[in-house]
Amino acid sequence: MTIRLDDSVDGVANPDWVLHAARRGGSVGSGRNVKAGEPDHASLRRAVLDQVLAVKILDAHLRNRIQLMQSDPTDLSGVSPTEAALLIRGMAAAGHADGGLQQAERARLVIYARTAPLTEDARCDILAEIERPPSIESLVRQVETPRIAERFYAVSIAVIGRESAVSRAYLAYLAIRLDLSNDIILRLNRENDSRR
């Protein structure tokens, strides 16, 4: 069975397509038809080269994805006002996990609120909520997509870190409530450690 690169979902070998092709056990072909009588080793060579190319495309895609994800999760300049408000509330809830905000945590949250894309009324509401954030349960119920769940966890860890036992316990509970897989948690923890 030959699978053509131009039959993939987006015209190139995206990770889901490559994984699907590998599971089907087919060889990854360039779409060229093999002429009758053409030596078998030539088609084998083409299939191997095509597979190597597919692996290189996948590797480049994953490297680019990792570089994009390593940006600072607390930079809220590119998110919607609703998402920015939810993330700041999540950071405030994380800061209160050990019983109260430390002065450095409060100062960072105020900066995030002031630089977030919020209306002035929403900004005032958020600044007031920093001292008394909603419960983590009500916040988690507002997380609607896996992407926002990852970001919610990432901003929480950026605020409180993983140094104290209370922080680690809070983050473990948060990961369960957000339904994050272990590999995502490990990646987000590693990215946070590399930024500190």
PDB file of C-alpha atoms in Angstrom:
ATOM      1  CA  MET A   1       0.000   0.000   0.000  1.00  0.00           C
ATOM      2  CA  THR A   2       1.380   3.410  -0.948  1.00  0.00           C
ATOM      3  CA  ILE A   3       0.236   6.548   0.829  1.00  0.00           C
ATOM      4  CA  ARG A   4       0.702   9.793  -1.038  1.00  0.00           C
ATOM      5  CA  LEU A   5       2.057  12.866   0.745  1.00  0.00           C
ATOM      6  CA  ASP A   6      -0.359  15.064  -1.205  1.00  0.00           C
ATOM      7  CA  ASP A   7      -3.269  13.005   0.200  1.00  0.00           C
ATOM      8  CA  SER A   8      -2.461  14.119   3.747  1.00  0.00           C
ATOM      9  CA  VAL A   9      -4.842  16.436   5.566  1.00  0.00           C
ATOM     10  CA  ASP A  10      -2.983  19.688   4.899  1.00  0.00           C
ATOM     11  CA  GLY A  11      -0.881  18.695   1.885  1.00  0.00           C
ATOM     12  CA  VAL A  12       2.203  17.947   3.978  1.00  0.00           C
ATOM     13  CA  ALA A  13       3.008  15.266   6.491  1.00  0.00           C
ATOM     14  CA  ASN A  14       1.365  16.551   9.635  1.00  0.00           C
ATOM     15  CA  PRO A  15       1.992  14.528  12.839  1.00  0.00           C
ATOM     16  CA  ASP A  16      -1.458  12.942  12.958  1.00  0.00           C
ATOM     17  CA  TRP A  17      -1.222  11.865   9.340  1.00  0.00           C
ATOM     18  CA  VAL A  18       2.288  10.409   9.750  1.00  0.00           C
ATOM     19  CA  LEU A  19       1.206   8.504  12.853  1.00  0.00           C
ATOM     20  CA  HIS A  20      -1.885   7.211  11.041  1.00  0.00           C
ATOM     21  CA  ALA A  21       0.233   6.131   8.064  1.00  0.00           C
ATOM     22  CA  ALA A  22       2.727   4.366  10.325  1.00  0.00           C
ATOM     23  CA  ARG A  23      -0.052   2.513  12.155  1.00  0.00           C
ATOM     24  CA  ARG A  24      -1.583   1.376   8.862  1.00  0.00           C
ATOM     25  CA  GLY A  25       1.770  -0.133   8.003  1.00  0.00           C
ATOM     26  CA  GLY A  26       1.934   1.422   4.590  1.00  0.00           C
ATOM     27  CA  SER A  27       4.982   2.859   2.951  1.00  0.00           C
ATOM     28  CA  VAL A  28       4.997   6.583   2.452  1.00  0.00           C
ATOM     29  CA  GLY A  29       5.195   7.281  -1.251  1.00  0.00           C
ATOM     30  CA  SER A  30       5.682  10.376  -3.326  1.00  0.00           C
ATOM     31  CA  GLY A  31       2.719   9.605  -5.519  1.00  0.00           C
ATOM     32  CA  ARG A  32       4.789   8.524  -8.537  1.00  0.00           C
ATOM     33  CA  ASN A  33       3.524   5.476 -10.306  1.00  0.00           C
ATOM     34  CA  VAL A  34       6.005   2.652 -10.648  1.00  0.00           C
ATOM     35  CA  LYS A  35       6.293   1.573 -14.295  1.00  0.00           C
ATOM     36  CA  ALA A  36       5.896  -2.061 -15.105  1.00  0.00           C
ATOM     37  CA  GLY A  37       9.290  -3.705 -15.330  1.00  0.00           C
ATOM     38  CA  GLU A  38      11.021  -1.049 -13.225  1.00  0.00           C
ATOM     39  CA  PRO A  39      13.523  -2.702 -10.871  1.00  0.00           C
ATOM     40  CA  ASP A  40      12.141  -3.381  -7.444  1.00  0.00           C
ATOM     41  CA  HIS A  41      15.153  -1.829  -5.688  1.00  0.00           C
ATOM     42  CA  ALA A  42      14.386   1.575  -7.266  1.00  0.00           C
ATOM     43  CA  SER A  43      10.882   1.659  -5.820  1.00  0.00           C
ATOM     44  CA  LEU A  44      12.251   0.478  -2.482  1.00  0.00           C
ATOM     45  CA  ARG A  45      14.843   3.263  -2.530  1.00  0.00           C
ATOM     46  CA  ARG A  46      12.140   5.843  -3.309  1.00  0.00           C
ATOM     47  CA  ALA A  47       9.936   4.516  -0.494  1.00  0.00           C
ATOM     48  CA  VAL A  48      12.805   4.723   1.994  1.00  0.00           C
ATOM     49  CA  LEU A  49      13.706   8.238   0.868  1.00  0.00           C
ATOM     50  CA  ASP A  50      10.071   9.290   1.138  1.00  0.00           C
ATOM     51  CA  GLN A  51       9.874   7.871   4.658  1.00  0.00           C
ATOM     52  CA  VAL A  52      13.073   9.686   5.648  1.00  0.00           C
ATOM     53  CA  LEU A  53      11.603  12.898   4.246  1.00  0.00           C
ATOM     54  CA  ALA A  54       8.374  12.358   6.194  1.00  0.00           C
ATOM     55  CA  VAL A  55      10.371  11.839   9.411  1.00  0.00           C
ATOM     56  CA  LYS A  56      12.357  15.033   8.757  1.00  0.00           C
ATOM     57  CA  ILE A  57       9.159  16.998   8.136  1.00  0.00           C
ATOM     58  CA  LEU A  58       7.637  15.634  11.334  1.00  0.00           C
ATOM     59  CA  ASP A  59      10.801  16.419  13.319  1.00  0.00           C
ATOM     60  CA  ALA A  60      10.901  19.997  11.991  1.00  0.00           C
ATOM     61  CA  HIS A  61       7.217  20.452  12.791  1.00  0.00           C
ATOM     62  CA  LEU A  62       7.646  19.208  16.372  1.00  0.00           C
ATOM     63  CA  ARG A  63      10.760  21.340  16.949  1.00  0.00           C
ATOM     64  CA  ASN A  64       8.902  24.422  15.731  1.00  0.00           C
ATOM     65  CA  ARG A  65       5.913  23.563  17.927  1.00  0.00           C
ATOM     66  CA  ILE A  66       8.126  23.218  21.001  1.00  0.00           C
ATOM     67  CA  GLN A  67       9.806  26.561  20.294  1.00  0.00           C
ATOM     68  CA  LEU A  68       6.417  28.245  19.949  1.00  0.00           C
ATOM     69  CA  MET A  69       5.130  26.687  23.171  1.00  0.00           C
ATOM     70  CA  GLN A  70       8.170  27.824  25.143  1.00  0.00           C
ATOM     71  CA  SER A  71       7.054  31.434  25.029  1.00  0.00           C
ATOM     72  CA  ASP A  72       6.090  33.027  28.324  1.00  0.00           C
ATOM     73  CA  PRO A  73       2.563  31.814  29.207  1.00  0.00           C
ATOM     74  CA  THR A  74       1.974  34.917  31.333  1.00  0.00           C
ATOM     75  CA  ASP A  75       2.273  37.179  28.272  1.00  0.00           C
ATOM     76  CA  LEU A  76      -1.432  37.760  27.713  1.00  0.00           C
ATOM     77  CA  SER A  77      -1.121  40.267  24.888  1.00  0.00           C
ATOM     78  CA  GLY A  78      -2.419  37.884  22.217  1.00  0.00           C
ATOM     79  CA  VAL A  79      -5.444  36.424  24.000  1.00  0.00           C
ATOM     80  CA  SER A  80      -9.076  37.471  24.162  1.00  0.00           C
ATOM     81  CA  PRO A  81     -10.233  39.608  27.104  1.00  0.00           C
ATOM     82  CA  THR A  82     -12.319  36.693  28.444  1.00  0.00           C
ATOM     83  CA  GLU A  83      -9.364  34.310  28.342  1.00  0.00           C
ATOM     84  CA  ALA A  84      -7.031  36.930  29.854  1.00  0.00           C
ATOM     85  CA  ALA A  85      -9.436  37.480  32.761  1.00  0.00           C
ATOM     86  CA  LEU A  86      -9.744  33.735  33.360  1.00  0.00           C
ATOM     87  CA  LEU A  87      -5.961  33.261  33.329  1.00  0.00           C
ATOM     88  CA  ILE A  88      -5.346  36.139  35.735  1.00  0.00           C
ATOM     89  CA  ARG A  89      -7.999  34.738  38.077  1.00  0.00           C
ATOM     90  CA  GLY A  90      -6.265  31.356  37.804  1.00  0.00           C
ATOM     91  CA  MET A  91      -2.938  32.938  38.704  1.00  0.00           C
ATOM     92  CA  ALA A  92      -4.542  34.661  41.698  1.00  0.00           C
ATOM     93  CA  ALA A  93      -6.096  31.386  42.870  1.00  0.00           C
ATOM     94  CA  ALA A  94      -2.686  29.703  42.577  1.00  0.00           C
ATOM     95  CA  GLY A  95      -1.081  32.510  44.555  1.00  0.00           C
ATOM     96  CA  HIS A  96      -3.633  32.031  47.349  1.00  0.00           C
ATOM     97  CA  ALA A  97      -3.082  28.248  47.440  1.00  0.00           C
ATOM     98  CA  ASP A  98      -0.670  28.515  50.351  1.00  0.00           C
ATOM     99  CA  GLY A  99      -2.984  30.718  52.397  1.00  0.00           C
ATOM    100  CA  GLY A 100      -2.319  34.165  50.957  1.00  0.00           C
ATOM    101  CA  LEU A 101      -0.510  36.151  48.302  1.00  0.00           C
ATOM    102  CA  GLN A 102       3.099  37.032  48.870  1.00  0.00           C
ATOM    103  CA  GLN A 103       4.087  40.586  48.024  1.00  0.00           C
ATOM    104  CA  ALA A 104       6.079  39.527  44.935  1.00  0.00           C
ATOM    105  CA  GLU A 105       3.140  37.435  43.653  1.00  0.00           C
ATOM    106  CA  ARG A 106       0.738  40.347  44.178  1.00  0.00           C
ATOM    107  CA  ALA A 107       3.034  42.735  42.304  1.00  0.00           C
ATOM    108  CA  ARG A 108       3.316  40.334  39.331  1.00  0.00           C
ATOM    109  CA  LEU A 109      -0.458  39.831  39.193  1.00  0.00           C
ATOM    110  CA  VAL A 110      -1.047  43.589  39.178  1.00  0.00           C
ATOM    111  CA  ILE A 111       1.386  43.937  36.248  1.00  0.00           C
ATOM    112  CA  TYR A 112      -0.362  41.103  34.357  1.00  0.00           C
ATOM    113  CA  ALA A 113      -3.759  42.736  34.957  1.00  0.00           C
ATOM    114  CA  ARG A 114      -2.533  46.142  33.829  1.00  0.00           C
ATOM    115  CA  THR A 115      -0.960  44.818  30.616  1.00  0.00           C
ATOM    116  CA  ALA A 116      -3.760  42.377  29.691  1.00  0.00           C
ATOM    117  CA  PRO A 117      -6.184  43.290  26.889  1.00  0.00           C
ATOM    118  CA  LEU A 118      -9.050  44.242  29.219  1.00  0.00           C
ATOM    119  CA  THR A 119     -11.507  47.092  29.375  1.00  0.00           C
ATOM    120  CA  GLU A 120     -10.971  49.493  32.267  1.00  0.00           C
ATOM    121  CA  ASP A 121     -14.008  48.120  34.135  1.00  0.00           C
ATOM    122  CA  ALA A 122     -12.835  44.533  33.703  1.00  0.00           C
ATOM    123  CA  ARG A 123      -9.340  45.537  34.839  1.00  0.00           C
ATOM    124  CA  CYS A 124     -10.767  47.089  38.039  1.00  0.00           C
ATOM    125  CA  ASP A 125     -12.818  43.947  38.700  1.00  0.00           C
ATOM    126  CA  ILE A 126      -9.761  41.731  38.190  1.00  0.00           C
ATOM    127  CA  LEU A 127      -7.588  43.876  40.458  1.00  0.00           C
ATOM    128  CA  ALA A 128     -10.226  43.569  43.196  1.00  0.00           C
ATOM    129  CA  GLU A 129     -10.466  39.798  42.662  1.00  0.00           C
ATOM    130  CA  ILE A 130      -6.720  39.344  43.056  1.00  0.00           C
ATOM    131  CA  GLU A 131      -7.227  39.691  46.806  1.00  0.00           C
ATOM    132  CA  ARG A 132     -10.293  37.401  46.862  1.00  0.00           C
ATOM    133  CA  PRO A 133     -10.235  35.118  43.820  1.00  0.00           C
ATOM    134  CA  PRO A 134     -13.109  32.776  43.003  1.00  0.00           C
ATOM    135  CA  SER A 135     -12.743  29.144  44.030  1.00  0.00           C
ATOM    136  CA  ILE A 136     -10.581  26.974  41.835  1.00  0.00           C
ATOM    137  CA  GLU A 137     -13.618  24.785  41.124  1.00  0.00           C
ATOM    138  CA  SER A 138     -15.575  27.664  39.593  1.00  0.00           C
ATOM    139  CA  LEU A 139     -12.539  28.675  37.533  1.00  0.00           C
ATOM    140  CA  VAL A 140     -11.850  25.153  36.245  1.00  0.00           C
ATOM    141  CA  ARG A 141     -15.457  24.874  35.058  1.00  0.00           C
ATOM    142  CA  GLN A 142     -14.786  27.864  32.775  1.00  0.00           C
ATOM    143  CA  VAL A 143     -11.857  26.123  31.047  1.00  0.00           C
ATOM    144  CA  GLU A 144     -13.440  24.896  27.811  1.00  0.00           C
ATOM    145  CA  THR A 145     -10.590  23.603  25.634  1.00  0.00           C
ATOM    146  CA  PRO A 146      -7.398  21.571  26.106  1.00  0.00           C
ATOM    147  CA  ARG A 147      -5.370  24.562  24.889  1.00  0.00           C
ATOM    148  CA  ILE A 148      -6.777  26.803  27.624  1.00  0.00           C
ATOM    149  CA  ALA A 149      -6.326  24.002  30.180  1.00  0.00           C
ATOM    150  CA  GLU A 150      -2.608  23.820  29.324  1.00  0.00           C
ATOM    151  CA  ARG A 151      -2.266  27.602  29.524  1.00  0.00           C
ATOM    152  CA  PHE A 152      -4.190  27.718  32.833  1.00  0.00           C
ATOM    153  CA  TYR A 153      -1.756  25.207  34.351  1.00  0.00           C
ATOM    154  CA  ALA A 154       1.247  26.999  32.807  1.00  0.00           C
ATOM    155  CA  VAL A 155       0.328  30.410  34.245  1.00  0.00           C
ATOM    156  CA  SER A 156      -0.374  28.854  37.650  1.00  0.00           C
ATOM    157  CA  ILE A 157       3.034  27.215  37.794  1.00  0.00           C
ATOM    158  CA  ALA A 158       4.655  30.445  36.575  1.00  0.00           C
ATOM    159  CA  VAL A 159       3.221  32.275  39.593  1.00  0.00           C
ATOM    160  CA  ILE A 160       3.839  29.757  42.379  1.00  0.00           C
ATOM    161  CA  GLY A 161       6.626  27.524  41.071  1.00  0.00           C
ATOM    162  CA  ARG A 162       7.108  23.957  42.289  1.00  0.00           C
ATOM    163  CA  GLU A 163       9.519  24.510  45.147  1.00  0.00           C
ATOM    164  CA  SER A 164       7.184  24.109  48.127  1.00  0.00           C
ATOM    165  CA  ALA A 165       5.153  21.021  49.027  1.00  0.00           C
ATOM    166  CA  VAL A 166       1.963  23.132  49.037  1.00  0.00           C
ATOM    167  CA  SER A 167       2.651  24.362  45.494  1.00  0.00           C
ATOM    168  CA  ARG A 168       3.305  20.838  44.226  1.00  0.00           C
ATOM    169  CA  ALA A 169       0.112  19.563  45.880  1.00  0.00           C
ATOM    170  CA  TYR A 170      -1.925  22.427  44.413  1.00  0.00           C
ATOM    171  CA  LEU A 171      -0.489  21.856  40.920  1.00  0.00           C
ATOM    172  CA  ALA A 172      -1.130  18.098  41.137  1.00  0.00           C
ATOM    173  CA  TYR A 173      -4.765  18.777  42.089  1.00  0.00           C
ATOM    174  CA  LEU A 174      -5.085  21.392  39.338  1.00  0.00           C
ATOM    175  CA  ALA A 175      -3.699  18.983  36.726  1.00  0.00           C
ATOM    176  CA  ILE A 176      -6.292  16.379  37.726  1.00  0.00           C
ATOM    177  CA  ARG A 177      -9.153  18.901  37.595  1.00  0.00           C
ATOM    178  CA  LEU A 178      -7.975  20.151  34.187  1.00  0.00           C
ATOM    179  CA  ASP A 179      -7.634  16.547  32.938  1.00  0.00           C
ATOM    180  CA  LEU A 180      -4.053  17.045  31.763  1.00  0.00           C
ATOM    181  CA  SER A 181      -2.057  13.992  30.738  1.00  0.00           C
ATOM    182  CA  ASN A 182       1.265  13.181  32.401  1.00  0.00           C
ATOM    183  CA  ASP A 183       3.308  14.012  29.302  1.00  0.00           C
ATOM    184  CA  ILE A 184       1.727  17.470  29.084  1.00  0.00           C
ATOM    185  CA  ILE A 185       2.381  18.085  32.793  1.00  0.00           C
ATOM    186  CA  LEU A 186       6.028  17.022  32.412  1.00  0.00           C
ATOM    187  CA  ARG A 187       6.454  19.285  29.379  1.00  0.00           C
ATOM    188  CA  LEU A 188       4.885  22.291  31.102  1.00  0.00           C
ATOM    189  CA  ASN A 189       6.975  21.708  34.244  1.00  0.00           C
ATOM    190  CA  ARG A 190      10.144  21.441  32.141  1.00  0.00           C
ATOM    191  CA  GLU A 191       9.319  24.612  30.206  1.00  0.00           C
ATOM    192  CA  ASN A 192       8.677  26.481  33.441  1.00  0.00           C
ATOM    193  CA  ASP A 193      11.968  25.252  34.942  1.00  0.00           C
ATOM    194  CA  SER A 194      13.864  26.420  31.846  1.00  0.00           C
ATOM    195  CA  ARG A 195      12.364  29.933  32.153  1.00  0.00           C
ATOM    196  CA  ARG A 196      13.323  30.368  35.822  1.00  0.00           C
TER     197      ARG A 196
END
